[in-house]
Structures are given as C-alpha cells and as structure tokens.
Short mmCIF file of C-alpha atoms in Angstrom, two decimals:
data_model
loop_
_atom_site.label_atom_id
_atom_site.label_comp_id
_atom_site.label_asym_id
_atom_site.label_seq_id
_atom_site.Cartn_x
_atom_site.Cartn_y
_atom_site.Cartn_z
CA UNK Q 15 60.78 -4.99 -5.64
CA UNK Q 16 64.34 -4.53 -6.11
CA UNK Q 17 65.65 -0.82 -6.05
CA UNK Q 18 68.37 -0.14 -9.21
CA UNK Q 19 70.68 1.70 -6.71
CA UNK Q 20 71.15 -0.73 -4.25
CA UNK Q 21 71.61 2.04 -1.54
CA UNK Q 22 70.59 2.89 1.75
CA UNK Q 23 68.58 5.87 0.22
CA UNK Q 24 66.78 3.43 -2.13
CA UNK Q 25 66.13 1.58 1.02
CA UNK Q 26 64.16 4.01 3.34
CA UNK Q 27 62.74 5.26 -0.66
CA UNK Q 28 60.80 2.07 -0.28
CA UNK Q 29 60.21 1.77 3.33
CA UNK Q 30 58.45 5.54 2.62
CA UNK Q 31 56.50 4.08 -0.11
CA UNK Q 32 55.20 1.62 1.40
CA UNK Q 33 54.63 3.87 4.69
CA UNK Q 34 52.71 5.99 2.47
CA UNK Q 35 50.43 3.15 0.61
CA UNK Q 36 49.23 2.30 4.41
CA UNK Q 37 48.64 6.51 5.10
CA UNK Q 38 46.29 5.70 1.72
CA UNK Q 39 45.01 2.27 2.94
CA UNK Q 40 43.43 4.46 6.09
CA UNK Q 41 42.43 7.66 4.85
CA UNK Q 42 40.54 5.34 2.02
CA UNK Q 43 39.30 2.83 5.04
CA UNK Q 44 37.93 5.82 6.55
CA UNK Q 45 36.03 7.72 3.80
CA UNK Q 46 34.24 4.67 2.32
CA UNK Q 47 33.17 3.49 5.78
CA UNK Q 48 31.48 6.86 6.06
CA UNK Q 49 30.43 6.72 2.38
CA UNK Q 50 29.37 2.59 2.25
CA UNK Q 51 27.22 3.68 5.96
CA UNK Q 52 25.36 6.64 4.88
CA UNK Q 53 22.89 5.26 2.74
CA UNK Q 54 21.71 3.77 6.07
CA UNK Q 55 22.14 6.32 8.39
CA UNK Q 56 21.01 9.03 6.51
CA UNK Q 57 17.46 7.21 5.48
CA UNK Q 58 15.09 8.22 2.72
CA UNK Q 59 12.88 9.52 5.26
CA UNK Q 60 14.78 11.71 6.95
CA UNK Q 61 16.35 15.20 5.69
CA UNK Q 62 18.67 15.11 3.91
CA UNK Q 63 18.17 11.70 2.88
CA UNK Q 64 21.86 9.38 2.39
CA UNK Q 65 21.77 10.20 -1.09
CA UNK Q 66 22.01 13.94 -1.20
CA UNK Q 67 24.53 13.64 1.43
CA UNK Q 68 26.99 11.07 -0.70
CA UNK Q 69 26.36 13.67 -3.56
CA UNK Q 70 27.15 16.58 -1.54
CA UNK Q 71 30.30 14.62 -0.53
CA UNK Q 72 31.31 14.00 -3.78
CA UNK Q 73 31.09 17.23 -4.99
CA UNK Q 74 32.98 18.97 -2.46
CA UNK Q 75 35.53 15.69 -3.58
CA UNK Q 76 36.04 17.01 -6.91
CA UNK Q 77 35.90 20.67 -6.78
CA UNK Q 78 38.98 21.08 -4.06
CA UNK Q 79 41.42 19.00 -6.19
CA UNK Q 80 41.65 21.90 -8.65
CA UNK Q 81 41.94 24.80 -6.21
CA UNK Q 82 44.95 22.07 -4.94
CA UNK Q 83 46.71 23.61 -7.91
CA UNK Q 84 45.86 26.92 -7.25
CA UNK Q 85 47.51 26.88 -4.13
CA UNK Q 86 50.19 24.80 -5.44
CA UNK Q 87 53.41 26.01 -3.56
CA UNK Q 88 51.85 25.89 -0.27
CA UNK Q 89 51.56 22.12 -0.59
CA UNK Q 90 55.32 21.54 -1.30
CA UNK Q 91 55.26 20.03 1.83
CA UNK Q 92 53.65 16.94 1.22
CA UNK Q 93 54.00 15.62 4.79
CA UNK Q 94 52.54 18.43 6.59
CA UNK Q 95 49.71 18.87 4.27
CA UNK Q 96 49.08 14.76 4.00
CA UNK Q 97 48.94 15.10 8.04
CA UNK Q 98 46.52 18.25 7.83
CA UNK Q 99 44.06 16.47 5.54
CA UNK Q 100 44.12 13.17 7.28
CA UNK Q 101 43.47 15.41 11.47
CA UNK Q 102 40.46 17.42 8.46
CA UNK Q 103 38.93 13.84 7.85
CA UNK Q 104 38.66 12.87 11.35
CA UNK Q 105 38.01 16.19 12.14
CA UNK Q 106 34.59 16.42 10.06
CA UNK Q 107 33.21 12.93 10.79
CA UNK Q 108 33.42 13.67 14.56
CA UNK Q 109 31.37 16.73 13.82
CA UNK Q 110 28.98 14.89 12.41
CA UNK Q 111 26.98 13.86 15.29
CA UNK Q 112 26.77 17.00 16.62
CA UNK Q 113 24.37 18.74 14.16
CA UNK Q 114 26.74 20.61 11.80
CA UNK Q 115 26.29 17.97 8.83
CA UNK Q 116 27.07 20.45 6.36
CA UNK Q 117 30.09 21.75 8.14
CA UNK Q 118 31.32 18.49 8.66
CA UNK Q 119 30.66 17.39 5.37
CA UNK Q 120 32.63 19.83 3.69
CA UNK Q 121 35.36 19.49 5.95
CA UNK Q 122 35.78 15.96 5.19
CA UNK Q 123 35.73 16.45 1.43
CA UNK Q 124 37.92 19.03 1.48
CA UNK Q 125 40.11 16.35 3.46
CA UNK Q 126 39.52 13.75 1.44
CA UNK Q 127 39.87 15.55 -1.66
CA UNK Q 128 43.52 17.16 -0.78
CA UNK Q 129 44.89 14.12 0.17
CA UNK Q 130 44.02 12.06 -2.92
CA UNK Q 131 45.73 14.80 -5.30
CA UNK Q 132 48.52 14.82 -2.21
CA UNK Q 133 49.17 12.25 -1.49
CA UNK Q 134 49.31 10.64 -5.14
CA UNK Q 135 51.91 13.23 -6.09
CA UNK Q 136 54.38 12.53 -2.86
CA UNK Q 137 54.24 8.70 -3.73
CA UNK Q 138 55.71 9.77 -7.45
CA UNK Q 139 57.83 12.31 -6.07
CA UNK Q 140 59.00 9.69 -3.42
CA UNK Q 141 60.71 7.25 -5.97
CA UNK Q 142 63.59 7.26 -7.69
CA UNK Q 143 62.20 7.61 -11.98
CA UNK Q 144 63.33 4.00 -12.46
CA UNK Q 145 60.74 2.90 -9.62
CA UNK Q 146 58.13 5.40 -10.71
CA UNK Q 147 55.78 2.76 -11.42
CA UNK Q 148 56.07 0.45 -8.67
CA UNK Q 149 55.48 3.48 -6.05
CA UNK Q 150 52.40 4.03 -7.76
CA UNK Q 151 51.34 0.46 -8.17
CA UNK Q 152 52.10 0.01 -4.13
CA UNK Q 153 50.75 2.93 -3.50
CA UNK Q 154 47.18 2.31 -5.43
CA UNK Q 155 47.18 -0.67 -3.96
CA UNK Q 156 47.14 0.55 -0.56
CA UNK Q 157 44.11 2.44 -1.48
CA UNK Q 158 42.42 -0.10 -2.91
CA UNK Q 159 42.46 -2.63 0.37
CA UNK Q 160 41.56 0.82 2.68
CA UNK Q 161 38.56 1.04 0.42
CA UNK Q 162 37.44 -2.77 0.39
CA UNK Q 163 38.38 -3.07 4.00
CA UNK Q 164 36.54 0.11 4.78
CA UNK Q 165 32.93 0.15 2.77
CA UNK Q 166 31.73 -3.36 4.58
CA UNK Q 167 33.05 -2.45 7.66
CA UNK Q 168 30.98 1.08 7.11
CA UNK Q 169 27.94 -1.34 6.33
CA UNK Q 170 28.29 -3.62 9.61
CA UNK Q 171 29.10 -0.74 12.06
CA UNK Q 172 25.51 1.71 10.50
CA UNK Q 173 24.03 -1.55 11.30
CA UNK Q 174 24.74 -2.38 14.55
CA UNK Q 175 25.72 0.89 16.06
CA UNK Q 176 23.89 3.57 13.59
CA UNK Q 177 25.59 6.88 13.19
CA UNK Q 178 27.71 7.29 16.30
CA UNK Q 179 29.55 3.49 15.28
CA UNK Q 180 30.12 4.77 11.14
CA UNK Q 181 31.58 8.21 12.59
CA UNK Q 182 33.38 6.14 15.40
CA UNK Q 183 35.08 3.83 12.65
CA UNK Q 184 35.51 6.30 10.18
CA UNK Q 185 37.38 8.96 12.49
CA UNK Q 186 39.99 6.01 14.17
CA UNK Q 187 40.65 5.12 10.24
CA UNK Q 188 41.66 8.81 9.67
CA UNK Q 189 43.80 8.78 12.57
CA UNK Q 190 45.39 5.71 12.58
CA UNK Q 191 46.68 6.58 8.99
CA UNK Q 192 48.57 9.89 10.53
CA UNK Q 193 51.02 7.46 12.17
CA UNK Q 194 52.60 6.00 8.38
CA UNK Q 195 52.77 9.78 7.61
CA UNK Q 196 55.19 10.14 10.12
CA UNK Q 197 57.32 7.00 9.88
CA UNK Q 198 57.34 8.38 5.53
CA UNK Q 199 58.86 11.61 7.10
CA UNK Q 200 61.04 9.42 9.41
CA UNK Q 201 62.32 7.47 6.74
CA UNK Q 202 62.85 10.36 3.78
CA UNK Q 203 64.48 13.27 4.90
CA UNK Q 204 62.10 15.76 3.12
CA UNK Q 205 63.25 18.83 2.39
CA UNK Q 206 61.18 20.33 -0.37
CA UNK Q 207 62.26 21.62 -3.76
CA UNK Q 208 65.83 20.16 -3.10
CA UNK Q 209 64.14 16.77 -2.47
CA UNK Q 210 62.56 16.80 -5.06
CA UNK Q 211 65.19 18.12 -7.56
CA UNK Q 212 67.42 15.05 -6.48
CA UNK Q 213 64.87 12.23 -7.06
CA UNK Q 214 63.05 13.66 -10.29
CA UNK Q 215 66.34 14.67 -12.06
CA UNK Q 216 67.88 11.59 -14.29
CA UNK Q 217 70.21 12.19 -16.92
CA UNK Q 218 68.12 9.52 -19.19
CA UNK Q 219 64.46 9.65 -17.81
CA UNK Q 220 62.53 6.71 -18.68
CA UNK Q 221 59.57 7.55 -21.51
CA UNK Q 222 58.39 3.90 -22.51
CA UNK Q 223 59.07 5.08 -26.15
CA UNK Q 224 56.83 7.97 -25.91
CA UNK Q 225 58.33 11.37 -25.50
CA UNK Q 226 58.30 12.54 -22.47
CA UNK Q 227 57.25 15.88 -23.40
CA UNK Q 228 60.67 17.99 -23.29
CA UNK Q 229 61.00 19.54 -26.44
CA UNK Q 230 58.05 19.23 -27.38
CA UNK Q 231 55.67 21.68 -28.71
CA UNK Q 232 52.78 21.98 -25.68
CA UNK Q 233 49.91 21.20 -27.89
CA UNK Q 234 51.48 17.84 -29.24
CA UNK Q 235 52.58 17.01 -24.96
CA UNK Q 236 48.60 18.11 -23.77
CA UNK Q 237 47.04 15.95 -26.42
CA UNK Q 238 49.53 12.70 -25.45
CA UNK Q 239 47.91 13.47 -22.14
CA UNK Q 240 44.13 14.55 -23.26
CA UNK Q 241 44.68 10.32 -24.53
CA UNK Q 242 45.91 8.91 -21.95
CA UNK Q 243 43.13 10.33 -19.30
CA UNK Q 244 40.71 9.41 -22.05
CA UNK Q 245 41.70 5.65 -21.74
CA UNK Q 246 42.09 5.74 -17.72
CA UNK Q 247 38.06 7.42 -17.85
CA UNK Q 248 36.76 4.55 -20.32
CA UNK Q 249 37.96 2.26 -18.19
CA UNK Q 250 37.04 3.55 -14.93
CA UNK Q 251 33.54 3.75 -16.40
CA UNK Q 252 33.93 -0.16 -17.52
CA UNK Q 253 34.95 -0.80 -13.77
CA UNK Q 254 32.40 1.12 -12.33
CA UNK Q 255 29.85 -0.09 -14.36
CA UNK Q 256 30.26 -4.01 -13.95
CA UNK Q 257 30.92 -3.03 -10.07
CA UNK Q 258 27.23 -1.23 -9.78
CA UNK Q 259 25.42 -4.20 -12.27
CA UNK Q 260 26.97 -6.64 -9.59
CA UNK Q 261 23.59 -6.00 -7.39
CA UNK Q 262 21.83 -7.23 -10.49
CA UNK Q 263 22.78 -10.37 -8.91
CA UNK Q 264 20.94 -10.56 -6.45
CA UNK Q 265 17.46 -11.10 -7.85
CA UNK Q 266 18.76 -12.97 -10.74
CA UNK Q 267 20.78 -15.44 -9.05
CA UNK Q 268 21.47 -15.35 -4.77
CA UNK Q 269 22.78 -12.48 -2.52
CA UNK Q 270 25.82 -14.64 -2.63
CA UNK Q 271 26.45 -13.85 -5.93
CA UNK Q 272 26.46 -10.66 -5.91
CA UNK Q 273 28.65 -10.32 -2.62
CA UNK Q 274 30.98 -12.59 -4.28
CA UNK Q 275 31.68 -10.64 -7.96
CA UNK Q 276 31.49 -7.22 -5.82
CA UNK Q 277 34.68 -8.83 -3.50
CA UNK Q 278 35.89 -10.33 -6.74
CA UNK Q 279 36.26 -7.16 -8.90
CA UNK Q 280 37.64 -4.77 -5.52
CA UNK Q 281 40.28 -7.42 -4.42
CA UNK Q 282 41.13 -7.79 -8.43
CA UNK Q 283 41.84 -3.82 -8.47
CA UNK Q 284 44.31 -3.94 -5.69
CA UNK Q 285 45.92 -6.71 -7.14
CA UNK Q 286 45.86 -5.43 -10.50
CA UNK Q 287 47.20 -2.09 -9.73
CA UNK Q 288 50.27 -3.34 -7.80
CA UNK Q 289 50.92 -6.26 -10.55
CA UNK Q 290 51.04 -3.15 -13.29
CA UNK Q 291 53.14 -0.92 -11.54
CA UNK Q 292 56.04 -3.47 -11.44
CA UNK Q 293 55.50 -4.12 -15.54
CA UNK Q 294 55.51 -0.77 -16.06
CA UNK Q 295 58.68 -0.37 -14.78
CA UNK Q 296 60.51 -3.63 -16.02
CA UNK Q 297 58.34 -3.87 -19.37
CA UNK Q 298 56.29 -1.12 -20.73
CA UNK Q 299 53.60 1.42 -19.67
CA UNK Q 300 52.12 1.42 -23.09
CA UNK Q 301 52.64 -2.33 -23.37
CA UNK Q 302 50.85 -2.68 -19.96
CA UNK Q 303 47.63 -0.61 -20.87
CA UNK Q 304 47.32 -2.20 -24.26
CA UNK Q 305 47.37 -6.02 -22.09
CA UNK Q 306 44.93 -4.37 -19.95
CA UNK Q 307 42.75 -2.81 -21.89
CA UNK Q 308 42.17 -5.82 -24.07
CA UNK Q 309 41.45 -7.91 -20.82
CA UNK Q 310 38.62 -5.26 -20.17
CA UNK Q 311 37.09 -5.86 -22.90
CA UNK Q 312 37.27 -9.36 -23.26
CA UNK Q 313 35.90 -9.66 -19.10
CA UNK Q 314 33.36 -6.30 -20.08
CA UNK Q 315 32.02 -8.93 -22.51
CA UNK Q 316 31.89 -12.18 -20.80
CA UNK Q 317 29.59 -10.37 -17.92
CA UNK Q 318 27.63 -9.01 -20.29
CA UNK Q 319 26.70 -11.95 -22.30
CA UNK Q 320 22.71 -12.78 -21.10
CA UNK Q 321 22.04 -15.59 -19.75
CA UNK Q 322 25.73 -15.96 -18.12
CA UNK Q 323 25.92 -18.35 -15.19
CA UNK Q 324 26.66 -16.41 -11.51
CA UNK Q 325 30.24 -18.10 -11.78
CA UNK Q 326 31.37 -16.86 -15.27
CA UNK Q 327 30.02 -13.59 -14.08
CA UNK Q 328 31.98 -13.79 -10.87
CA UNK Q 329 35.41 -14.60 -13.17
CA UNK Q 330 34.60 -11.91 -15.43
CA UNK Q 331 34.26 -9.27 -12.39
CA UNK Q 332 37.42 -10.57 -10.90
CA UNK Q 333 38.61 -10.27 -14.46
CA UNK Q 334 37.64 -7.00 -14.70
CA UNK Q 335 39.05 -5.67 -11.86
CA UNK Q 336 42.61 -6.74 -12.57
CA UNK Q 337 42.31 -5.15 -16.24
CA UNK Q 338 40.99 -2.12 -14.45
CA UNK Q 339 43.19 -1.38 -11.93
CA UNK Q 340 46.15 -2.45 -14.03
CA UNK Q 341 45.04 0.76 -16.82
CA UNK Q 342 44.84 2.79 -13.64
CA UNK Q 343 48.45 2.06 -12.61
CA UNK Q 344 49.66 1.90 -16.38
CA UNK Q 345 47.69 5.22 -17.28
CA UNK Q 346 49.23 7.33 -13.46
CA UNK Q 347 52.72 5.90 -14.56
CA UNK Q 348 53.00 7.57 -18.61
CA UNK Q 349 51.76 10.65 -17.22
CA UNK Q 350 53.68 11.30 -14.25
CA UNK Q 351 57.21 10.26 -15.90
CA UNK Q 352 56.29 13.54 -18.10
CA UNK Q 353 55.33 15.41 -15.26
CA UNK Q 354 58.66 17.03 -14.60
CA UNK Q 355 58.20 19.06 -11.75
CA UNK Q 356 56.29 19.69 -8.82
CA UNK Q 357 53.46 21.79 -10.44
CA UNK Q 358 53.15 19.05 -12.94
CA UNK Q 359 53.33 16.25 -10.72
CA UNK Q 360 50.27 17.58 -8.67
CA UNK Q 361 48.43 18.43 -12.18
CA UNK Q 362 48.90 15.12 -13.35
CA UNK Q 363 47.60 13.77 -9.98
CA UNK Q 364 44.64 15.79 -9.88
CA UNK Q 365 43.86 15.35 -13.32
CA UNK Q 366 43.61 11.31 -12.79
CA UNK Q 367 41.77 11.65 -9.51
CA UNK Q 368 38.91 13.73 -10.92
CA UNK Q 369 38.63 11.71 -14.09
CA UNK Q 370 38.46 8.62 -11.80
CA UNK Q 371 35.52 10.29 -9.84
CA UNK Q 372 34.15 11.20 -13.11
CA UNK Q 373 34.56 8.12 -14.59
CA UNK Q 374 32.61 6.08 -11.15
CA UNK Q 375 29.85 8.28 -11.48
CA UNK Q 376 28.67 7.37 -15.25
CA UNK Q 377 29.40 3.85 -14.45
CA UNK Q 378 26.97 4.24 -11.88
CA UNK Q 379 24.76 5.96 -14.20
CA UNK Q 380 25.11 3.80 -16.91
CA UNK Q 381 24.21 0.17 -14.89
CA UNK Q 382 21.17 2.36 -13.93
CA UNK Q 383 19.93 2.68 -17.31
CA UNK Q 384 20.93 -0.80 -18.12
CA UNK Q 385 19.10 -2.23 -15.52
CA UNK Q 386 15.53 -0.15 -16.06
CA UNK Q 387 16.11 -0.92 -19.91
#
C-alpha cells in the first residue's frame, strides 16, 4: 500500500495500522480458542453444558457494544481502553479455572465486546480518509488469521490439556496482543480529539459517488445506512451458513472434506477482506460490494447444488469466503467515510459488529434447519 502523502506521518499511519491488525489478530486468537474449546470442556454432561456457556458468551458480546456508545467520551482514548479490554480478556479466562465461570465469563465478553467496537473505530480513525479502506481491509484481516489461527488451536489444546491448556492459550493470546497496542501508541502520537480532527478533516472527503451524508436530511443519511448493514447481514448470514453446512461433509463425503472447505472459506475471508479494502480505496466501495455480492451468490449456489462433488464444494467455500469478507470490508468502508466524527465512527463500528454477530447466529440457525430438512 502506498500512502498519498508520501510523509513520515503517513509512514508510522501505516506502521500503526498494521500494529493494530496484529492487537486484532490476538485478541481474536484468544477468544475463539476459548470459544472453538468449550464445546469440549464444558461437556453435555456437566453444568452448564459448552453450549449455554458459548451462548452466555455471546450475549454478554452483543449487549456491551451498545452501552460502548453510551459511554462514548470515555473511550476517546482508544489506546488505553484497547489495552484495558485486551488485560479484561486475559483477565476472565484466568478466572475461569477457579470456579467463578460466570464472573469470568462476563468479564471476557465485556472484553471482547469493547474491543471489537474499539478497536474497529481507532483503525478508521488511524488513517488518513484516502486510506480509509485499506486500514480496514488490514485491519479485518488481522482478525480474520487471529480467529483461524485461534479456533483449531482452541480444539488441540481442550484436547490434550482440557480446561487449564484452552484458558492457558487463550490468556497468552490476550496478552501477547497488548504489546502491538503499544508499538500503535509508539508510532501515532495520540492525542485525542485533536488527533482525530487532523486525520478525519479533508477538504474533499472521498464518498464513492454516494453522499456522504453532510447536508443531508437525517432520514435520507440513516436509510443509506439501514442498506448498507442490510447487505453486510445477508451476507454474513450466506458466510455463516455455508461455514456451519461445511460439517455436512463429513458424513457425506470424508472428514477431510469438511476440514478442507472450513480452512477454505476462513483463509478466503482474510484474504478477501484485505483484497477489498485496497479496491475500495483505488476503485469503488459500491463497485466492490456489487463484485462481491454477485460472487456470493454465484459460490452460495455452486455449494448448494445436490449432488456437488467435495471439490466443487471446497472451491465454492473458498469462493465464498473471498465474496464474504470482501462485502465486509466494502460494507465497514461506505459507512465509516460518512461517519464524521468520533461518536459516529464508534456507532458505525458497533453497528457492523453486532449485525455481524447477528448475522453468524442465523447462519448457524439456518444450516440447522437445512440439515434436519
């Protein structure tokens, strides 16, 4: 990526990107290797059993990242409250093994959950606007490998170490992500409102032919955005949904298969959301959804098709997973170039975080029904 400027600034802009996508790469490494493990931890015939604690976690994930608004001005200071989040992560899965579950469990949503909204906004706010969309595309990438890298290493460490090795690998994740935090703060000199004033202030922002919402009546700038989440949900529920039918592979066809598409569709994400953050910014964000979304439904349709061979269904879930994580990108990027301040910056972020969480869940849901029907 080449920053328009050319300056020093630009420089350590992109070093603190980048800094940050790694922060993201462990606080995601940590909370799937918790969530991946917990199924087998947590067995069905014990109490709770994995499943109620993966909802519980969940929940606690989505209701913070509104009452992140709430508190909005008290999180101006992204690296402080990026740091807090990350210590609350590793703070609540070492608790875990020392019978406060619930305690712990909260702890680590609330975490989890602050960081996401966070941590999304400081990776906008951390660009200049021409390079909005290649901060986020790094940036979701990072998340992306944390969460591939950390749900099979969750898997291998409930196996051969039980609870004490998922809570073990889960907390060093957490921590070992505070130490990008810092080298983002080394390389940006932070210093709040002013910071941001200077990087989200061009004379011509960039609106990729849609308005960016100034002058604007409210109604006509919430319902540009009501769309735009609406696309990001349908195809986070697409994603989700080919992701969960992947384990359909494994009686129809080997446990190969299915290990393959599931790697297939999680490496295409990563790959997809970094590829779409640099289009967005020297193409089009609308042009860049509209590629993507008809590659969803093209690869939606090829892994659907009965009777598809395990390898056409492996493309199509690789397939899927670029379309999907380039809408991701492509949907993050038109709404945050019309979030024009800090308030709306973390709005926008939480507002694609929970409809992402949303959206996983009826995937989920929806494979489920597929595969009893």
């Amino acid at each position: 990526m080449v920053f328009t400027s050319g300056t020093g600034t630009s420089r350590r802009q992109s070093r603190g990107v980048i800094s940050l996508a790694g922060a993201s790469g462990g606080a995601f490494a940590s909370f799937y290797c918790f969530y991946s493990g917990a199924p087998l931890i947590y067995t069905s015939a014990q109490t709770p059993a994995g499943g109620v604690v993966v909802g519980v976690l969940m929940v606690v994930v989505v209701l913070i990242q509104p009452f992140v608004l709430a508190v909005g001005p008290w999180t101006r200071n992204r690296a402080r409250v990026v740091r807090m989040s990350l210590l609350a992560i590793a703070a609540g899965l070492a608790a875990l093994p020392f019978g406060v579950l619930w305690p712990g469990l909260i702890l680590l949503g609330v975490g989890f959950g602050v960081f996401v909204v966070t941590a999304t906004a400081w990776a906008k706010e951390l660009a200049a606007p021409e390079n909005v969309g290649w901060a986020l595309g790094v940036y979701g990438f990072g998340s992306a490998i944390g969460g591939a890298v950390g749900a099979p290493v969750g898997l291998l460490l409930a196996a051969r170490f039980g609870a004490s090795g998922v809570v073990l690998g889960g907390t060093v994740f957490a921590l070992l992500a505070v130490l990008p935090v810092l080298a983002v703060a080394k390389n940006i000199a932070y210093n709040g409102p002013a910071h941001l004033a200077r990087l989200n202030s061009p004379a011509s922002p960039i609106t990729d032919g849609v308005s960016s919402g100034v002058g604007l009546p409210n109604v006509a700038a919430v319902l540009v955005v009501l769309v735009i989440l609406a696309v990001h949900l349908l195809a986070v529920v697409l994603y989700a949904a080919v992701l969960s039918s992947a384990a359909s592979l494994v009686t129809g066809t080997t446990a190969i298969a299915a290990v393959l598409a599931v790697f297939a569709i999680q490496s295409t994400v990563a790959l997809g959301r970094l590829a779409s953050g640099a289009l967005c910014d020297h193409s089009s964000a609308v042009g860049t959804a509209a590629s993507a979304a008809v590659l969803l439904v093209i690869s939606v349709a090829c892994f659907a098709v009965p009777g598809s061979t395990p390898l056409v269904r492996i493309g199509a879930s690789a397939a899927v997973g670029a379309g999907a994580g380039m809408m991701q990108t492509a949907a993050l990027t038109l709404m945050m170039r019309r979030a024009q301040t800090p308030a709306r910056t973390e709005q926008v972020s939480a507002a694609w975080n929970i409809a992402f969480d949303l959206g996983l869940g009826a995937g989920a849901v929806i494979a489920s029904i597929m595969t009893l029907a």
